[in-house]
Short mmCIF file of C-alpha atoms and ligand atoms in Angstrom, two decimals:
data_model
loop_
_atom_site.label_atom_id
_atom_site.label_comp_id
_atom_site.label_asym_id
_atom_site.label_seq_id
_atom_site.Cartn_x
_atom_site.Cartn_y
_atom_site.Cartn_z
CA MET V 27 23.84 51.59 138.16
CA ARG V 28 24.31 49.53 135.06
CA TYR V 29 27.19 50.03 132.76
CA LEU V 30 26.60 49.71 129.17
CA HIS V 31 29.40 47.96 127.35
CA VAL V 32 30.18 49.89 124.21
CA PRO V 33 32.58 48.03 121.98
CA ARG V 34 35.49 50.22 120.87
CA PRO V 35 35.39 50.83 117.21
CA TRP V 36 38.38 49.14 115.46
CA TYR V 37 39.36 52.27 113.66
CA ARG V 38 40.36 54.14 116.80
CA PRO V 39 43.68 52.37 117.53
CA VAL V 40 44.33 52.08 113.79
CA GLY V 41 43.68 55.79 113.37
CA LEU V 42 45.97 56.61 116.31
CA LEU V 43 48.76 54.48 114.87
CA GLY V 44 48.23 56.05 111.47
CA ALA V 45 48.50 59.55 112.96
CA LEU V 46 51.67 58.57 114.84
CA ALA V 47 53.17 57.09 111.66
CA ALA V 48 52.22 60.29 109.72
CA VAL V 49 54.08 62.37 112.33
CA LEU V 50 57.13 60.11 112.08
CA VAL V 51 57.09 60.07 108.25
CA ALA V 52 56.69 63.87 108.23
CA GLY V 53 60.25 63.95 109.55
CA CYS V 54 61.36 62.49 106.23
CA SER V 55 59.61 65.11 104.07
CA GLY V 56 62.67 67.34 103.58
CA PRO V 57 64.34 69.64 102.79
CA TYR V 58 67.15 68.73 105.12
CA PRO V 59 69.30 71.82 105.54
CA GLN V 60 70.71 70.60 108.88
CA SER V 61 71.19 66.96 107.93
CA THR V 62 74.61 65.32 107.79
CA LEU V 63 72.96 62.64 105.59
CA GLU V 64 72.73 65.01 102.63
CA PRO V 65 76.37 65.95 102.03
CA ARG V 66 77.05 68.91 99.71
CA GLY V 67 80.83 68.81 99.72
CA ASP V 68 83.81 66.45 99.67
CA PHE V 69 84.58 66.43 103.41
CA ALA V 70 80.95 65.64 104.36
CA ALA V 71 80.69 63.09 101.53
CA MET V 72 83.71 61.16 102.89
CA VAL V 73 82.27 61.08 106.39
CA ASP V 74 78.85 60.11 105.06
CA SER V 75 80.41 57.28 103.08
CA VAL V 76 82.00 55.84 106.22
CA PHE V 77 78.74 56.15 108.03
CA MET V 78 76.66 54.45 105.31
CA THR V 79 79.23 51.64 104.92
CA THR V 80 78.92 50.98 108.63
CA VAL V 81 75.10 51.14 108.47
CA TYR V 82 74.92 48.62 105.63
CA LEU V 83 77.40 46.26 107.29
CA ALA V 84 75.37 46.59 110.59
CA ALA V 85 72.22 45.82 108.65
CA VAL V 86 73.72 42.59 107.26
CA VAL V 87 74.90 41.61 110.77
CA PHE V 88 71.48 42.44 112.25
CA VAL V 89 69.59 40.31 109.68
CA LEU V 90 72.00 37.34 110.03
CA VAL V 91 72.01 37.35 113.87
CA GLU V 92 68.32 37.99 114.34
CA GLY V 93 67.52 35.49 111.60
CA ALA V 94 69.65 32.81 113.32
CA LEU V 95 68.00 33.64 116.59
CA LEU V 96 64.46 33.34 115.15
CA PHE V 97 65.39 30.11 113.39
CA VAL V 98 66.71 28.56 116.60
CA LEU V 99 63.70 29.77 118.62
CA PHE V 100 61.33 28.18 116.12
CA LYS V 101 63.28 25.00 115.24
CA PHE V 102 64.21 24.02 118.84
CA ARG V 103 61.13 25.30 120.63
CA GLY V 104 60.01 23.09 123.55
CA LYS V 105 57.26 20.56 123.01
CA PRO V 106 55.28 18.86 125.82
CA SER V 107 56.73 15.46 124.84
CA ASP V 108 60.36 16.62 125.12
CA ALA V 109 62.64 15.05 127.69
CA ASP V 110 65.15 17.34 129.42
CA PRO V 111 67.90 18.22 126.87
CA LYS V 112 71.49 17.18 127.42
CA GLN V 113 73.13 19.68 129.77
CA ILE V 114 76.34 21.30 128.57
CA HIS V 115 78.65 24.07 129.86
CA GLY V 116 80.38 26.33 127.40
CA SER V 117 81.77 25.62 123.96
CA THR V 118 85.32 26.71 123.02
CA VAL V 119 84.61 26.32 119.31
CA VAL V 120 81.51 28.57 119.42
CA GLU V 121 83.32 31.17 121.55
CA ILE V 122 86.24 31.29 119.11
CA ILE V 123 83.82 31.73 116.21
CA TRP V 124 81.84 34.57 117.80
CA THR V 125 85.10 36.33 118.70
CA ILE V 126 86.62 36.01 115.24
CA ILE V 127 83.61 37.15 113.27
CA PRO V 128 83.18 40.56 115.09
CA ALA V 129 86.98 41.07 114.95
CA VAL V 130 86.83 40.60 111.16
CA VAL V 131 83.82 42.95 110.91
CA LEU V 132 85.62 45.61 112.97
CA ALA V 133 88.75 45.23 110.83
CA VAL V 134 86.67 45.73 107.67
CA VAL V 135 85.07 48.87 109.16
CA ALA V 136 88.48 50.18 110.28
CA VAL V 137 89.82 50.39 106.72
CA PRO V 138 87.55 53.16 105.43
CA THR V 139 87.43 54.80 108.87
CA VAL V 140 91.19 55.22 109.21
CA ARG V 141 91.52 56.21 105.58
CA THR V 142 88.88 58.94 106.06
CA ILE V 143 90.43 60.18 109.30
CA PHE V 144 93.74 60.74 107.43
CA ALA V 145 92.09 62.20 104.35
CA THR V 146 90.03 64.69 106.35
CA ALA V 147 92.90 65.68 108.68
CA ALA V 148 95.06 67.14 105.89
CA VAL V 149 93.97 70.21 103.93
CA PRO V 150 94.39 69.48 100.18
CA ALA V 151 97.11 71.49 98.47
CA THR V 152 94.87 72.65 95.61
CA SER V 153 91.16 73.01 95.01
CA PRO V 154 89.14 71.26 92.27
CA ASP V 155 89.04 74.66 90.57
CA GLY V 156 92.81 74.72 90.35
CA GLN V 157 93.23 77.56 92.81
CA PRO V 158 95.01 77.31 96.17
CA PRO V 159 92.62 76.85 99.08
CA LEU V 160 90.83 79.93 100.40
CA LYS V 161 92.08 80.74 103.90
CA VAL V 162 89.45 81.84 106.38
CA GLU V 163 90.03 82.61 110.07
CA VAL V 164 86.99 81.77 112.13
CA VAL V 165 86.59 83.39 115.52
CA GLY V 166 83.82 82.29 117.84
CA HIS V 167 82.45 85.05 120.11
CA GLN V 168 79.70 85.04 122.68
CA TRP V 169 77.48 85.04 120.57
CA PHE V 170 78.32 85.45 116.95
CA TRP V 171 80.81 84.25 114.36
CA GLU V 172 83.56 86.38 112.89
CA PHE V 173 85.08 85.45 109.54
CA ARG V 174 88.33 86.94 108.33
CA TYR V 175 89.91 86.39 104.94
CA PRO V 176 93.56 87.20 105.56
CA ASP V 177 94.62 86.97 101.89
CA LEU V 178 91.74 89.28 100.83
CA GLY V 179 91.99 91.68 103.76
CA ILE V 180 88.31 91.15 104.58
CA THR V 181 86.49 90.76 107.81
CA THR V 182 82.83 89.89 108.07
CA ALA V 183 80.48 88.15 110.48
CA ASN V 184 77.72 85.55 110.58
CA GLU V 185 77.72 85.04 106.78
CA LEU V 186 80.57 82.95 105.45
CA HIS V 187 80.85 83.47 101.68
CA VAL V 188 82.87 80.92 99.74
CA PRO V 189 83.14 80.13 95.99
CA ILE V 190 81.94 76.80 94.64
CA HIS V 191 84.65 74.19 93.96
CA ARG V 192 87.24 76.13 96.02
CA THR V 193 88.61 74.30 99.01
CA VAL V 194 88.14 76.38 102.14
CA ASP V 195 90.86 76.20 104.75
CA LEU V 196 89.39 77.16 108.10
CA ARG V 197 91.65 78.19 110.95
CA MET V 198 89.51 78.51 113.99
CA LYS V 199 89.78 79.91 117.50
CA SER V 200 87.58 81.52 120.14
CA ALA V 201 87.66 85.02 121.65
CA ASP V 202 86.16 83.79 124.94
CA VAL V 203 84.78 80.31 125.80
CA ILE V 204 84.64 77.06 123.84
CA HIS V 205 82.30 77.08 120.81
CA ALA V 206 81.91 74.55 118.02
CA PHE V 207 81.73 75.40 114.33
CA TRP V 208 79.26 73.24 112.39
CA VAL V 209 77.80 73.35 108.94
CA PRO V 210 76.21 69.89 108.80
CA GLN V 211 76.11 69.48 105.04
CA PHE V 212 79.80 70.37 104.54
CA ALA V 213 81.93 69.19 107.40
CA GLY V 214 81.90 67.61 110.82
CA LYS V 215 81.53 69.87 113.83
CA ARG V 216 84.73 71.02 115.39
CA ASP V 217 85.37 72.74 118.71
CA VAL V 218 87.05 76.15 118.74
CA PHE V 219 89.14 77.09 121.73
CA PRO V 220 90.52 80.36 123.18
CA ASN V 221 94.17 79.52 123.07
CA ARG V 222 94.50 76.87 120.44
CA GLU V 223 93.86 76.79 116.71
CA THR V 224 91.73 74.01 115.27
CA ARG V 225 91.48 73.35 111.57
CA LEU V 226 88.70 72.26 109.29
CA TRP V 227 88.33 72.27 105.51
CA PHE V 228 85.74 71.51 102.89
CA THR V 229 84.98 72.11 99.22
CA ALA V 230 81.42 73.04 98.29
CA ALA V 231 80.00 71.10 95.32
CA VAL V 232 76.80 73.18 94.95
CA THR V 233 75.84 76.83 95.30
CA GLY V 234 73.21 77.91 97.78
CA GLU V 235 72.55 79.07 101.33
CA PHE V 236 73.23 76.61 104.10
CA PRO V 237 72.59 77.08 107.80
CA GLY V 238 75.38 76.50 110.33
CA ALA V 239 75.37 76.69 114.09
CA CYS V 240 77.41 76.71 117.24
CA ALA V 241 77.35 73.11 118.45
CA GLU V 242 78.90 73.50 121.88
CA PHE V 243 77.06 75.00 124.81
CA CYS V 244 78.71 78.37 125.32
CA GLY V 245 76.37 80.32 127.56
CA THR V 246 72.85 81.61 127.73
CA GLU V 247 72.65 82.63 124.05
CA HIS V 248 74.27 79.49 122.67
CA ALA V 249 71.05 78.58 120.84
CA ARG V 250 71.15 81.94 119.02
CA MET V 251 74.66 81.65 117.69
CA ASP V 252 73.91 80.59 114.15
CA PHE V 253 75.33 81.61 110.85
CA TYR V 254 74.90 81.01 107.15
CA LEU V 255 77.30 79.50 104.63
CA MET V 256 76.76 81.16 101.29
CA VAL V 257 78.25 79.13 98.47
CA ASP V 258 78.56 81.56 95.52
CA SER V 259 79.47 80.96 91.88
CA ALA V 260 83.02 82.07 91.09
CA ALA V 261 81.68 85.32 89.52
CA ALA V 262 79.31 86.06 92.44
CA PHE V 263 82.09 85.48 94.93
CA THR V 264 84.41 87.87 93.08
CA ALA V 265 81.60 90.43 93.05
CA TRP V 266 81.08 89.99 96.77
CA VAL V 267 84.79 90.43 97.44
CA ASP V 268 84.84 93.59 95.24
CA ARG V 269 81.89 95.01 97.16
CA ARG V 270 83.67 94.33 100.48
CA HIS V 271 86.78 96.05 99.15
CA ALA V 272 84.65 99.00 98.12
CA ASP V 273 83.21 99.34 101.61
CA SER V 274 83.78 102.54 103.38
CA THR V 275 87.19 103.05 104.83
CA MET V 276 86.49 106.69 105.49
CA MET V 277 85.92 106.07 109.20
CA TYR V 278 89.56 105.06 109.62
CA THR V 279 91.50 106.46 106.67
CA GLY V 280 89.49 109.41 105.50
CA ALA V 281 89.17 107.84 102.06
CA PRO V 282 85.43 107.55 101.20
CA LYS V 283 84.82 104.51 99.07
CA HIS V 284 81.29 103.51 99.80
CA ALA V 285 78.44 105.04 97.77
CA ALA V 286 76.71 106.38 100.88
CA ASP V 287 79.90 107.88 102.22
CA SER V 288 81.14 109.45 99.03
CA VAL V 289 78.02 111.62 98.98
CA PRO V 290 78.26 114.67 101.23
CA LEU V 291 75.75 114.58 104.07
CA ALA V 292 74.02 117.69 102.68
CA SER V 293 73.17 116.10 99.35
CA MET V 294 72.31 112.67 100.79
CA ASP V 295 68.76 111.41 101.22
CA PRO V 296 67.84 113.18 104.51
CA LYS V 297 66.75 109.98 106.18
CA VAL V 298 69.96 108.17 105.22
CA ALA V 299 72.01 111.17 106.30
CA ARG V 300 70.30 111.18 109.71
CA GLY V 301 70.87 107.43 110.05
CA LYS V 302 74.58 107.93 109.27
CA GLN V 303 74.81 110.51 112.09
CA LEU V 304 72.83 108.35 114.46
CA PHE V 305 75.18 105.41 113.83
CA THR V 306 77.80 107.56 115.54
CA THR V 307 75.74 109.46 118.16
CA LYS V 308 73.89 106.31 119.35
CA THR V 309 77.32 104.73 119.87
CA CYS V 310 76.75 101.87 117.36
CA VAL V 311 80.18 102.75 115.91
CA VAL V 312 81.92 101.93 119.15
CA CYS V 313 81.47 98.21 118.67
CA HIS V 314 80.57 97.77 115.01
CA SER V 315 82.45 98.45 111.82
CA LEU V 316 80.53 98.93 108.58
CA SER V 317 83.70 98.29 106.66
CA ALA V 318 85.02 94.86 105.80
CA MET V 319 88.43 96.42 105.49
CA ASN V 320 88.64 96.59 109.21
CA PRO V 321 91.99 97.62 110.60
CA PHE V 322 90.93 96.80 114.18
CA LYS V 323 91.22 93.21 115.29
CA ASP V 324 89.15 91.85 118.13
CA GLN V 325 86.31 94.37 117.79
CA ILE V 326 83.59 93.69 120.30
CA GLY V 327 80.57 93.57 118.00
CA PRO V 328 80.13 91.74 114.72
CA ASN V 329 81.40 93.44 111.58
CA LEU V 330 78.40 94.89 109.70
CA SER V 331 79.85 95.15 106.15
CA GLY V 332 77.03 94.53 103.68
CA ILE V 333 74.44 94.38 106.51
CA GLY V 334 71.83 95.93 104.22
CA THR V 335 71.65 92.79 102.09
CA ARG V 336 72.53 90.07 104.61
CA LYS V 337 70.03 87.24 104.94
CA MET V 338 69.79 87.23 108.73
CA ILE V 339 70.46 89.51 111.71
CA GLY V 340 71.34 88.73 115.31
CA ALA V 341 73.79 85.92 114.39
CA GLY V 342 71.51 83.93 112.10
CA TRP V 343 68.59 84.41 114.42
CA LEU V 344 66.08 86.66 112.56
CA PRO V 345 65.37 87.25 108.87
CA ASN V 346 66.85 90.60 107.84
CA THR V 347 63.50 92.48 107.41
CA ASP V 348 62.99 96.15 108.31
CA GLU V 349 60.54 95.11 111.00
CA ASN V 350 63.01 92.62 112.65
CA LEU V 351 65.82 95.15 112.31
CA ARG V 352 63.71 97.75 114.06
CA GLU V 353 62.87 95.37 116.91
CA TRP V 354 66.54 94.36 117.19
CA ILE V 355 67.73 98.00 117.30
CA GLU V 356 65.03 99.23 119.71
CA HIS V 357 64.50 96.20 121.98
CA THR V 358 67.70 94.12 121.60
CA GLN V 359 67.27 92.41 124.98
CA LYS V 360 63.80 91.24 124.08
CA VAL V 361 65.16 89.41 121.09
CA LYS V 362 68.32 88.10 122.68
CA PRO V 363 68.32 88.80 126.42
CA ASP V 364 72.02 88.33 127.23
CA VAL V 365 73.54 89.86 124.13
CA LEU V 366 76.32 92.33 124.86
CA MET V 367 74.50 95.08 122.92
CA LYS V 368 73.02 96.80 125.95
CA GLY V 369 73.04 100.12 127.72
CA LEU V 370 72.53 102.04 124.45
CA PRO V 371 70.87 105.41 124.47
CA PRO V 372 67.13 104.84 123.86
CA ILE V 373 66.22 104.76 120.16
CA SER V 374 62.80 105.94 118.96
CA ASP V 375 60.84 104.47 115.98
CA ASP V 376 61.85 107.51 113.91
CA GLU V 377 65.54 107.15 114.70
CA ALA V 378 65.41 103.40 114.08
CA ALA V 379 63.84 104.01 110.67
CA ALA V 380 66.66 106.42 109.80
CA LEU V 381 69.29 103.96 111.03
CA ILE V 382 67.66 101.21 108.93
CA ALA V 383 67.60 103.50 105.85
CA TYR V 384 71.33 104.06 106.32
CA LEU V 385 72.16 100.38 106.95
CA ARG V 386 70.20 99.36 103.85
CA THR V 387 72.70 101.34 101.75
CA MET V 388 75.41 98.90 102.96
CA ARG V 389 75.36 96.33 100.25
CU1 LIG U 9 78.92 79.35 120.83
CU2 LIG U 9 77.46 77.67 121.58
#
């Protein structure tokens, strides 16, 4: 058999390289919600500045060293006519030079590094907006984030609301295993432990919604332990706090404050009324509070205050649509197999719809 030699068209490898380059460059297309290289607050900006200083210095060192290497390779390359060069062993002068230069480079890098370590270790006494820092207690749970505002008497979960230009003073611990709190655009990641408080702080310079995550393997649902940082304008934050304060406290104190609770069941939208009853009879109420003014500490499930308008459900895992909420209520283990929310009485489509109608009144 004869083989026919078919020359490979030149464009194949070029096309392949082009496709590869396109894939690589696509990584630069943005937006970069999880990038530490796009700081949106003072803490992250300080860390980023140390990083970039180091990168630029390293780039200068790289060019000088590789340039010298290429120069030597070219200038002193062997020629057929060369005799054997003079043999030497070691050079004290050269060794001293190449010890001193890196020592100087490291000393230069150490200045901003140490300065930033001290600056980020201490929580500033006041915020850029002139207010004292906003205290937030962060509690990591398998697998969700609890946020308590001790000075405001508010507890919430998986959505950390803060006002712009207010320094946030985070005091963090874990209810079970080690987790790590991380909002890449605002602060470095920091571990949270069961028996020790760790601190972190930042001041947001822009409003918006920013994803955060647990950054320490903490069990089977570690990858689904996300949250959102909501940076509000001062007015929007005050409105959010007011709404949390207006949450129902009827469950605990008998004082109805929430719109849906102040209406007697009989005159409520029948679907909402049914959902309200189901929230109790389907045992949701055992683990979840719908009130941010939660007198119980260490509740098992995430606080659900304002769940009707939250961005995500399932600890930052699914967009908060009716369809996702139905799937989450009816087939929780399909969405998040090891979540603690199990062993519930079965919930039909009808019942889920009523529950959702009720939860949507929680704003
Ligand atoms: Cu919590 Cu990983």
